[in-house]
Amino acid sequence: MPIKVLDPKVVSRIAAGEVVERPASVVKELVENSLDAGATQISVEVRRGGVSLIRVIDNGSGIPSGEAELTFNRYATSKIASLEDLVSILSLGFRGEALSSIAAVAEVDLVTCAAGESAGTYLGLKDGVIANRGRHGRSQGTTVTVKNLFRKIPARLKFLKSSVTENSHIANVVSRYALAFPEVRFVLSIDDRVTLRTPGSGQLIDSVTRVYGLEVAQNMLEIKAQGWESGIAPSSPVVTGMVGSPRLSRSSRDYISLFVNRRWMSHRLLAWAVEEAYHGLLMAGKHPVAVINISLPPGEVDVNIHPTKAEVKFRDEHAIFGAVQKAVRQTLIELVPVPQIEELATTPWVASASWLPLPALDKRGGNPAFPPLAAAQAPALSLPVLRVVGQLLSSYIIAEGPDGLYLIDQHAAHERILFEKIRDQWLHREIEVQQLLEPMPFEVSPKQGEILRAQGEKLAEFGFLIEPFGDRTFLVRAVPAPLASHDWQEMLRELLESGGDRGDW
């Protein structure tokens, strides 16, 4: 096949594939445009997972009528004007690709009105080409409506997940920006149902309450800012935000939200810095809740290394890692002060009743005088014979076996036993259900709420009887009997999180 220049429509489709991966990508680009326009109120409406409809309405600066058509040209932007501007970017968008990419894969209607204009400008696009234009009544701001996403790209449409999964991704995107911009009032409506509404008070704790619920908000700690804004060093990072107390944990890292200059980012190293700050404070397999913003001079971070701007590169990554870890650790230490070492008391130390005494050491060799294990040979297919010799931190069982010492996470082991019991009951269609004396309110995040609404019948098969009670609160009327006397709320939350990770149940 000879080399030739691609048709502009093909080029647009290829470029759109990098920017518009799924409906949540469209929501992200449109919300970022609204924030860059200085909006203080942003409404997001989606239907059928965003495939049928996505509408974003804001009260930002609007687009002057003479510039409206330019917004759909590739690389047309008001954010930068020269190469030098790339090293001083503070806006969320800057490439001028979003609207042209969206218009290449969907039908788009734009209504916008700038300050001082008596009427708004209307543009209707199909296949990336303006098909309709006119004047439209509107107050200052912009409304972008996206319909029939990927309708003419069956291959891309086929790879989308269910509406529940796509809705959960959209809820994640809006929730992140609600946390990054607490001064902006966000409203998210999914299939004509409001799933998130923030007050726009400017207080991060208010946004945390609306996104994660009151229980999480009551266990959050504020990080005290330090850094270049307070005159320490021109390039030092300022770390602000909130982190959860050690008694608040989750089974996935999805609750660690990281922002640089209020731009959400995916950064494994910095997520690890947050978790390292909790070293020794959380059980194995548990992760903290954190909302952290890193403020840096624009020249210290490169935000132009990823097609969707989800990843960034720092000039001094080591310094950022240290600043995040230190800020989180200091916040936690203020809550749980490190105990001071004092002189030994004269009274003999008495072991806590929760600890089992270790066997005495053999004076000749220094090894514990355990009884011989030869008489207790385990069958080849069973677990090794273990002898419990103590407990560590009220969380781990210390046991001695043929191959040495074992540390057993007693909480994880107990959860596994409960899981096996419920699974066996489900397989035999003999689920034991425990009715609660009073219905228990259960708050969820927007993402979890979408999964819970869609999978209520499946959960009922396992013994959870749950019904909606408001936007993001549910009433739990019954739980599987094996969980009734345990922390079933945390187990249910973990189930919802794992279901969201897999995409579809």
Tab-separated table of N, CA and C in Angstrom, residues 131-256:
chain	number	residue	atom	x	y	z
A	131	ALA	N	-23.709	21.695	11.540
A	131	ALA	CA	-24.905	21.494	10.714
A	131	ALA	C	-25.956	22.561	10.962
A	132	ASN	N	-25.963	23.139	12.175
A	132	ASN	CA	-26.945	24.171	12.522
A	132	ASN	C	-26.264	25.251	13.344
A	133	ARG	N	-26.737	26.468	13.153
A	133	ARG	CA	-26.229	27.585	13.948
A	133	ARG	C	-27.350	28.598	14.129
A	134	GLY	N	-27.240	29.396	15.187
A	134	GLY	CA	-28.275	30.390	15.422
A	134	GLY	C	-28.073	31.075	16.760
A	135	ARG	N	-29.081	31.849	17.165
A	135	ARG	CA	-29.058	32.544	18.451
A	135	ARG	C	-29.985	31.811	19.405
A	136	HIS	N	-29.636	31.877	20.683
A	136	HIS	CA	-30.406	31.104	21.665
A	136	HIS	C	-30.394	31.862	22.986
A	137	GLY	N	-31.554	31.947	23.627
A	137	GLY	CA	-31.625	32.625	24.910
A	137	GLY	C	-30.886	31.858	25.997
A	138	ARG	N	-30.025	32.557	26.706
A	138	ARG	CA	-29.279	31.928	27.798
A	138	ARG	C	-28.574	32.990	28.608
A	139	SER	N	-28.462	32.773	29.921
A	139	SER	CA	-27.655	33.660	30.750
A	139	SER	C	-26.186	33.312	30.542
A	140	GLN	N	-25.307	34.090	31.147
A	140	GLN	CA	-23.875	33.872	30.937
A	140	GLN	C	-23.474	32.456	31.344
A	141	GLY	N	-22.700	31.814	30.489
A	141	GLY	CA	-22.245	30.457	30.755
A	141	GLY	C	-22.316	29.609	29.504
A	142	THR	N	-22.140	28.305	29.677
A	142	THR	CA	-22.088	27.398	28.525
A	142	THR	C	-22.818	26.098	28.839
A	143	THR	N	-23.531	25.584	27.844
A	143	THR	CA	-24.164	24.267	27.921
A	143	THR	C	-23.676	23.434	26.741
A	144	VAL	N	-23.111	22.272	27.032
A	144	VAL	CA	-22.674	21.348	25.981
A	144	VAL	C	-23.466	20.055	26.139
A	145	THR	N	-24.141	19.654	25.073
A	145	THR	CA	-24.931	18.420	25.075
A	145	THR	C	-24.321	17.441	24.080
A	146	VAL	N	-24.000	16.257	24.552
A	146	VAL	CA	-23.392	15.212	23.718
A	146	VAL	C	-24.367	14.045	23.640
A	147	LYS	N	-24.726	13.656	22.414
A	147	LYS	CA	-25.701	12.571	22.224
A	147	LYS	C	-25.132	11.489	21.306
A	148	ASN	N	-25.612	10.269	21.517
A	148	ASN	CA	-25.263	9.129	20.652
A	148	ASN	C	-23.751	8.948	20.523
A	149	LEU	N	-23.095	8.870	21.657
A	149	LEU	CA	-21.643	8.702	21.675
A	149	LEU	C	-21.247	7.370	21.033
A	150	PHE	N	-20.265	7.417	20.154
A	150	PHE	CA	-19.714	6.238	19.458
A	150	PHE	C	-20.744	5.535	18.566
A	151	ARG	N	-21.823	6.212	18.205
A	151	ARG	CA	-22.858	5.554	17.387
A	151	ARG	C	-22.296	5.089	16.050
A	152	LYS	N	-21.373	5.853	15.492
A	152	LYS	CA	-20.799	5.479	14.201
A	152	LYS	C	-19.456	4.762	14.335
A	153	ILE	N	-19.148	4.347	15.556
A	153	ILE	CA	-17.924	3.563	15.775
A	153	ILE	C	-18.322	2.316	16.550
A	154	PRO	N	-18.924	1.345	15.892
A	154	PRO	CA	-19.419	0.152	16.598
A	154	PRO	C	-18.339	-0.581	17.383
A	155	ALA	N	-17.110	-0.569	16.870
A	155	ALA	CA	-16.037	-1.277	17.570
A	155	ALA	C	-15.798	-0.670	18.950
A	156	ARG	N	-15.787	0.663	19.030
A	156	ARG	CA	-15.580	1.325	20.322
A	156	ARG	C	-16.796	1.117	21.224
A	157	LEU	N	-17.974	1.178	20.652
A	157	LEU	CA	-19.199	0.990	21.429
A	157	LEU	C	-19.257	-0.409	22.025
A	158	LYS	N	-18.757	-1.381	21.277
A	158	LYS	CA	-18.800	-2.774	21.724
A	158	LYS	C	-17.929	-2.999	22.948
A	159	PHE	N	-16.863	-2.227	23.072
A	159	PHE	CA	-15.932	-2.440	24.173
A	159	PHE	C	-16.319	-1.689	25.446
A	160	LEU	N	-17.386	-0.903	25.391
A	160	LEU	CA	-17.857	-0.260	26.614
A	160	LEU	C	-18.481	-1.296	27.536
A	161	LYS	N	-18.431	-1.018	28.832
A	161	LYS	CA	-19.038	-1.913	29.814
A	161	LYS	C	-20.525	-1.585	29.962
A	162	SER	N	-21.149	-2.186	30.958
A	162	SER	CA	-22.567	-1.936	31.195
A	162	SER	C	-22.789	-0.491	31.636
A	163	SER	N	-24.044	-0.055	31.579
A	163	SER	CA	-24.371	1.306	32.019
A	163	SER	C	-23.982	1.525	33.471
A	164	VAL	N	-24.120	0.490	34.295
A	164	VAL	CA	-23.748	0.607	35.711
A	164	VAL	C	-22.272	0.947	35.846
A	165	THR	N	-21.432	0.230	35.100
A	165	THR	CA	-19.992	0.466	35.179
A	165	THR	C	-19.630	1.843	34.645
A	166	GLU	N	-20.197	2.218	33.496
A	166	GLU	CA	-19.887	3.531	32.930
A	166	GLU	C	-20.381	4.640	33.853
A	167	ASN	N	-21.545	4.451	34.467
A	167	ASN	CA	-22.039	5.438	35.434
A	167	ASN	C	-21.094	5.579	36.614
A	168	SER	N	-20.534	4.464	37.069
A	168	SER	CA	-19.625	4.519	38.218
A	168	SER	C	-18.350	5.275	37.862
A	169	HIS	N	-17.874	5.132	36.627
A	169	HIS	CA	-16.691	5.889	36.195
A	169	HIS	C	-17.007	7.382	36.123
A	170	ILE	N	-18.181	7.710	35.634
A	170	ILE	CA	-18.587	9.117	35.573
A	170	ILE	C	-18.700	9.698	36.976
A	171	ALA	N	-19.300	8.946	37.889
A	171	ALA	CA	-19.419	9.407	39.277
A	171	ALA	C	-18.047	9.635	39.888
A	172	ASN	N	-17.084	8.785	39.554
A	172	ASN	CA	-15.721	8.954	40.049
A	172	ASN	C	-15.120	10.271	39.578
A	173	VAL	N	-15.295	10.571	38.292
A	173	VAL	CA	-14.725	11.795	37.726
A	173	VAL	C	-15.300	13.031	38.412
A	174	VAL	N	-16.617	13.097	38.514
A	174	VAL	CA	-17.252	14.273	39.126
A	174	VAL	C	-16.882	14.369	40.603
A	175	SER	N	-16.803	13.244	41.289
A	175	SER	CA	-16.439	13.248	42.711
A	175	SER	C	-15.040	13.810	42.911
A	176	ARG	N	-14.111	13.440	42.032
A	176	ARG	CA	-12.736	13.938	42.162
A	176	ARG	C	-12.683	15.448	42.056
A	177	TYR	N	-13.397	16.010	41.074
A	177	TYR	CA	-13.359	17.461	40.924
A	177	TYR	C	-14.142	18.164	42.021
A	178	ALA	N	-15.145	17.502	42.570
A	178	ALA	CA	-15.845	18.076	43.720
A	178	ALA	C	-14.910	18.175	44.917
A	179	LEU	N	-13.988	17.222	45.054
A	179	LEU	CA	-13.010	17.257	46.139
A	179	LEU	C	-11.915	18.284	45.865
A	180	ALA	N	-11.529	18.439	44.606
A	180	ALA	CA	-10.459	19.377	44.258
A	180	ALA	C	-10.933	20.823	44.262
A	181	PHE	N	-12.222	21.043	44.009
A	181	PHE	CA	-12.775	22.400	43.932
A	181	PHE	C	-13.982	22.517	44.861
A	182	PRO	N	-13.754	22.546	46.166
A	182	PRO	CA	-14.887	22.614	47.107
A	182	PRO	C	-15.674	23.912	47.022
A	183	GLU	N	-15.106	24.935	46.379
A	183	GLU	CA	-15.824	26.205	46.246
A	183	GLU	C	-16.822	26.188	45.086
A	184	VAL	N	-16.815	25.126	44.303
A	184	VAL	CA	-17.728	24.998	43.164
A	184	VAL	C	-18.887	24.081	43.544
A	185	ARG	N	-20.083	24.481	43.196
A	185	ARG	CA	-21.268	23.670	43.484
A	185	ARG	C	-21.491	22.686	42.332
A	186	PHE	N	-21.378	21.403	42.629
A	186	PHE	CA	-21.564	20.354	41.626
A	186	PHE	C	-22.896	19.645	41.844
A	187	VAL	N	-23.549	19.309	40.747
A	187	VAL	CA	-24.743	18.460	40.786
A	187	VAL	C	-24.573	17.396	39.708
A	188	LEU	N	-24.661	16.139	40.092
A	188	LEU	CA	-24.572	15.028	39.144
A	188	LEU	C	-25.897	14.279	39.130
A	189	SER	N	-26.503	14.194	37.948
A	189	SER	CA	-27.762	13.458	37.782
A	189	SER	C	-27.531	12.296	36.824
A	190	ILE	N	-27.865	11.105	37.274
A	190	ILE	CA	-27.726	9.903	36.452
A	190	ILE	C	-29.109	9.312	36.235
A	191	ASP	N	-29.521	9.255	34.973
A	191	ASP	CA	-30.848	8.732	34.623
A	191	ASP	C	-31.947	9.426	35.433
A	192	ASP	N	-31.882	10.775	35.460
A	192	ASP	CA	-32.889	11.623	36.124
A	192	ASP	C	-32.906	11.456	37.642
A	193	ARG	N	-31.834	10.972	38.210
A	193	ARG	CA	-31.737	10.810	39.666
A	193	ARG	C	-30.464	11.507	40.148
A	194	VAL	N	-30.601	12.447	41.081
A	194	VAL	CA	-29.437	13.161	41.609
A	194	VAL	C	-28.638	12.213	42.500
A	195	THR	N	-27.382	11.983	42.127
A	195	THR	CA	-26.530	11.082	42.909
A	195	THR	C	-25.448	11.825	43.682
A	196	LEU	N	-25.204	13.079	43.329
A	196	LEU	CA	-24.209	13.870	44.058
A	196	LEU	C	-24.588	15.334	43.975
A	197	ARG	N	-24.512	16.001	45.128
A	197	ARG	CA	-24.778	17.437	45.185
A	197	ARG	C	-23.871	18.024	46.253
A	198	THR	N	-22.986	18.937	45.860
A	198	THR	CA	-22.094	19.567	46.824
A	198	THR	C	-22.521	21.013	47.034
A	199	PRO	N	-22.251	21.581	48.224
A	199	PRO	CA	-22.757	22.927	48.528
A	199	PRO	C	-21.941	24.054	47.923
A	200	GLY	N	-20.686	23.790	47.525
A	200	GLY	CA	-19.847	24.863	47.010
A	200	GLY	C	-19.462	25.865	48.074
A	201	SER	N	-19.290	25.391	49.301
A	201	SER	CA	-18.999	26.274	50.432
A	201	SER	C	-17.540	26.693	50.502
A	202	GLY	N	-16.673	26.005	49.765
A	202	GLY	CA	-15.250	26.286	49.863
A	202	GLY	C	-14.548	25.495	50.941
A	203	GLN	N	-15.296	24.720	51.711
A	203	GLN	CA	-14.725	23.901	52.782
A	203	GLN	C	-14.590	22.454	52.299
A	204	LEU	N	-13.363	21.940	52.320
A	204	LEU	CA	-13.127	20.582	51.837
A	204	LEU	C	-13.942	19.558	52.610
A	205	ILE	N	-14.107	19.773	53.913
A	205	ILE	CA	-14.832	18.803	54.734
A	205	ILE	C	-16.276	18.655	54.245
A	206	ASP	N	-16.868	19.736	53.719
A	206	ASP	CA	-18.238	19.646	53.201
A	206	ASP	C	-18.296	18.766	51.956
A	207	SER	N	-17.297	18.908	51.092
A	207	SER	CA	-17.258	18.066	49.891
A	207	SER	C	-16.995	16.614	50.251
A	208	VAL	N	-16.110	16.380	51.226
A	208	VAL	CA	-15.833	15.014	51.671
A	208	VAL	C	-17.108	14.374	52.210
A	209	THR	N	-17.881	15.150	52.965
A	209	THR	CA	-19.136	14.630	53.521
A	209	THR	C	-20.091	14.213	52.415
A	210	ARG	N	-20.198	15.040	51.373
A	210	ARG	CA	-21.135	14.725	50.293
A	210	ARG	C	-20.638	13.570	49.420
A	211	VAL	N	-19.335	13.453	49.259
A	211	VAL	CA	-18.793	12.401	48.389
A	211	VAL	C	-18.699	11.067	49.110
A	212	TYR	N	-18.164	11.077	50.340
A	212	TYR	CA	-17.891	9.823	51.049
A	212	TYR	C	-18.861	9.527	52.187
A	213	GLY	N	-19.632	10.524	52.610
A	213	GLY	CA	-20.574	10.295	53.691
A	213	GLY	C	-20.085	10.845	55.019
A	214	LEU	N	-21.009	10.955	55.964
A	214	LEU	CA	-20.721	11.561	57.263
A	214	LEU	C	-19.738	10.732	58.079
A	215	GLU	N	-19.848	9.415	58.007
A	215	GLU	CA	-18.964	8.559	58.800
A	215	GLU	C	-17.504	8.795	58.445
A	216	VAL	N	-17.214	8.899	57.153
A	216	VAL	CA	-15.840	9.161	56.722
A	216	VAL	C	-15.417	10.563	57.138
A	217	ALA	N	-16.281	11.551	56.906
A	217	ALA	CA	-15.934	12.940	57.212
A	217	ALA	C	-15.602	13.134	58.686
A	218	GLN	N	-16.295	12.431	59.563
A	218	GLN	CA	-16.053	12.570	60.999
A	218	GLN	C	-14.704	11.995	61.424
A	219	ASN	N	-14.073	11.223	60.564
A	219	ASN	CA	-12.786	10.617	60.894
A	219	ASN	C	-11.649	11.165	60.039
A	220	MET	N	-11.864	12.341	59.432
A	220	MET	CA	-10.829	12.952	58.605
A	220	MET	C	-10.063	14.008	59.395
A	221	LEU	N	-8.772	14.123	59.095
A	221	LEU	CA	-7.878	15.067	59.760
A	221	LEU	C	-7.315	16.029	58.725
A	222	GLU	N	-7.254	17.300	59.075
A	222	GLU	CA	-6.759	18.305	58.132
A	222	GLU	C	-5.238	18.364	58.153
A	223	ILE	N	-4.649	18.436	56.964
A	223	ILE	CA	-3.200	18.597	56.834
A	223	ILE	C	-2.883	20.083	56.870
A	224	LYS	N	-1.966	20.467	57.731
A	224	LYS	CA	-1.561	21.864	57.818
A	224	LYS	C	-0.519	22.156	56.742
A	225	ALA	N	-0.795	23.176	55.919
A	225	ALA	CA	0.057	23.468	54.766
A	225	ALA	C	1.394	24.044	55.198
A	226	GLN	N	2.432	23.612	54.486
A	226	GLN	CA	3.764	24.179	54.626
A	226	GLN	C	4.394	24.196	53.247
A	227	GLY	N	5.241	25.188	52.949
A	227	GLY	CA	5.917	25.157	51.660
A	227	GLY	C	6.175	26.533	51.095
A	228	TRP	N	6.298	26.581	49.760
A	228	TRP	CA	6.754	27.812	49.119
A	228	TRP	C	5.785	28.965	49.293
A	229	GLU	N	4.487	28.690	49.490
A	229	GLU	CA	3.544	29.797	49.672
A	229	GLU	C	3.791	30.526	50.987
A	230	SER	N	4.392	29.816	51.957
A	230	SER	CA	4.684	30.459	53.233
A	230	SER	C	6.136	30.922	53.298
A	231	GLY	N	6.802	30.952	52.140
A	231	GLY	CA	8.132	31.527	52.074
A	231	GLY	C	9.269	30.600	52.408
A	232	ILE	N	9.061	29.277	52.437
A	232	ILE	CA	10.143	28.360	52.787
A	232	ILE	C	11.138	28.239	51.648
A	233	ALA	N	10.672	27.943	50.445
A	233	ALA	CA	11.551	27.834	49.288
A	233	ALA	C	10.706	27.984	48.034
A	234	PRO	N	11.238	28.639	47.003
A	234	PRO	CA	10.437	28.891	45.812
A	234	PRO	C	9.911	27.631	45.143
A	235	SER	N	10.638	26.515	45.238
A	235	SER	CA	10.218	25.306	44.529
A	235	SER	C	9.712	24.216	45.459
A	236	SER	N	9.551	24.525	46.741
A	236	SER	CA	9.081	23.508	47.680
A	236	SER	C	7.588	23.273	47.501
A	237	PRO	N	7.145	22.016	47.580
A	237	PRO	CA	5.715	21.733	47.424
A	237	PRO	C	4.917	22.127	48.653
A	238	VAL	N	3.694	22.549	48.439
A	238	VAL	CA	2.754	22.805	49.522
A	238	VAL	C	1.747	21.664	49.520
A	239	VAL	N	1.704	20.918	50.595
A	239	VAL	CA	0.808	19.769	50.698
A	239	VAL	C	-0.366	20.144	51.590
A	240	THR	N	-1.567	20.077	51.044
A	240	THR	CA	-2.779	20.381	51.801
A	240	THR	C	-3.790	19.259	51.583
A	241	GLY	N	-4.870	19.326	52.329
A	241	GLY	CA	-5.921	18.328	52.158
A	241	GLY	C	-6.347	17.708	53.467
A	242	MET	N	-6.836	16.483	53.399
A	242	MET	CA	-7.309	15.765	54.575
A	242	MET	C	-6.954	14.289	54.433
A	243	VAL	N	-6.669	13.659	55.575
A	243	VAL	CA	-6.395	12.223	55.604
A	243	VAL	C	-7.229	11.591	56.706
A	244	GLY	N	-7.536	10.325	56.532
A	244	GLY	CA	-8.342	9.620	57.515
A	244	GLY	C	-7.527	9.182	58.709
A	245	SER	N	-8.154	9.123	59.861
A	245	SER	CA	-7.484	8.597	61.047
A	245	SER	C	-7.219	7.111	60.833
A	246	PRO	N	-6.279	6.530	61.590
A	246	PRO	CA	-5.953	5.111	61.391
A	246	PRO	C	-7.136	4.171	61.575
A	247	ARG	N	-8.141	4.577	62.331
A	247	ARG	CA	-9.281	3.673	62.509
A	247	ARG	C	-10.233	3.690	61.309
A	248	LEU	N	-9.941	4.550	60.325
A	248	LEU	CA	-10.730	4.596	59.095
A	248	LEU	C	-9.892	4.006	57.967
A	249	SER	N	-10.317	2.910	57.410
A	249	SER	CA	-9.554	2.274	56.334
A	249	SER	C	-10.502	1.634	55.340
A	250	ARG	N	-9.964	1.346	54.160
A	250	ARG	CA	-10.736	0.705	53.103
A	250	ARG	C	-9.900	-0.423	52.491
A	251	SER	N	-10.568	-1.282	51.743
A	251	SER	CA	-9.890	-2.452	51.184
A	251	SER	C	-9.266	-2.181	49.821
A	252	SER	N	-9.421	-0.974	49.281
A	252	SER	CA	-8.797	-0.640	47.999
A	252	SER	C	-8.160	0.741	48.093
A	253	ARG	N	-7.287	1.040	47.123
A	253	ARG	CA	-6.603	2.333	47.087
A	253	ARG	C	-7.443	3.409	46.400
A	254	ASP	N	-8.660	3.092	46.017
A	254	ASP	CA	-9.497	4.064	45.311
A	254	ASP	C	-9.804	5.297	46.148
A	255	TYR	N	-9.630	5.190	47.450
A	255	TYR	CA	-9.955	6.309	48.336
A	255	TYR	C	-8.761	7.239	48.561
A	256	ILE	N	-7.655	6.993	47.883
A	256	ILE	CA	-6.516	7.911	47.922
A	256	ILE	C	-6.615	8.796	46.683
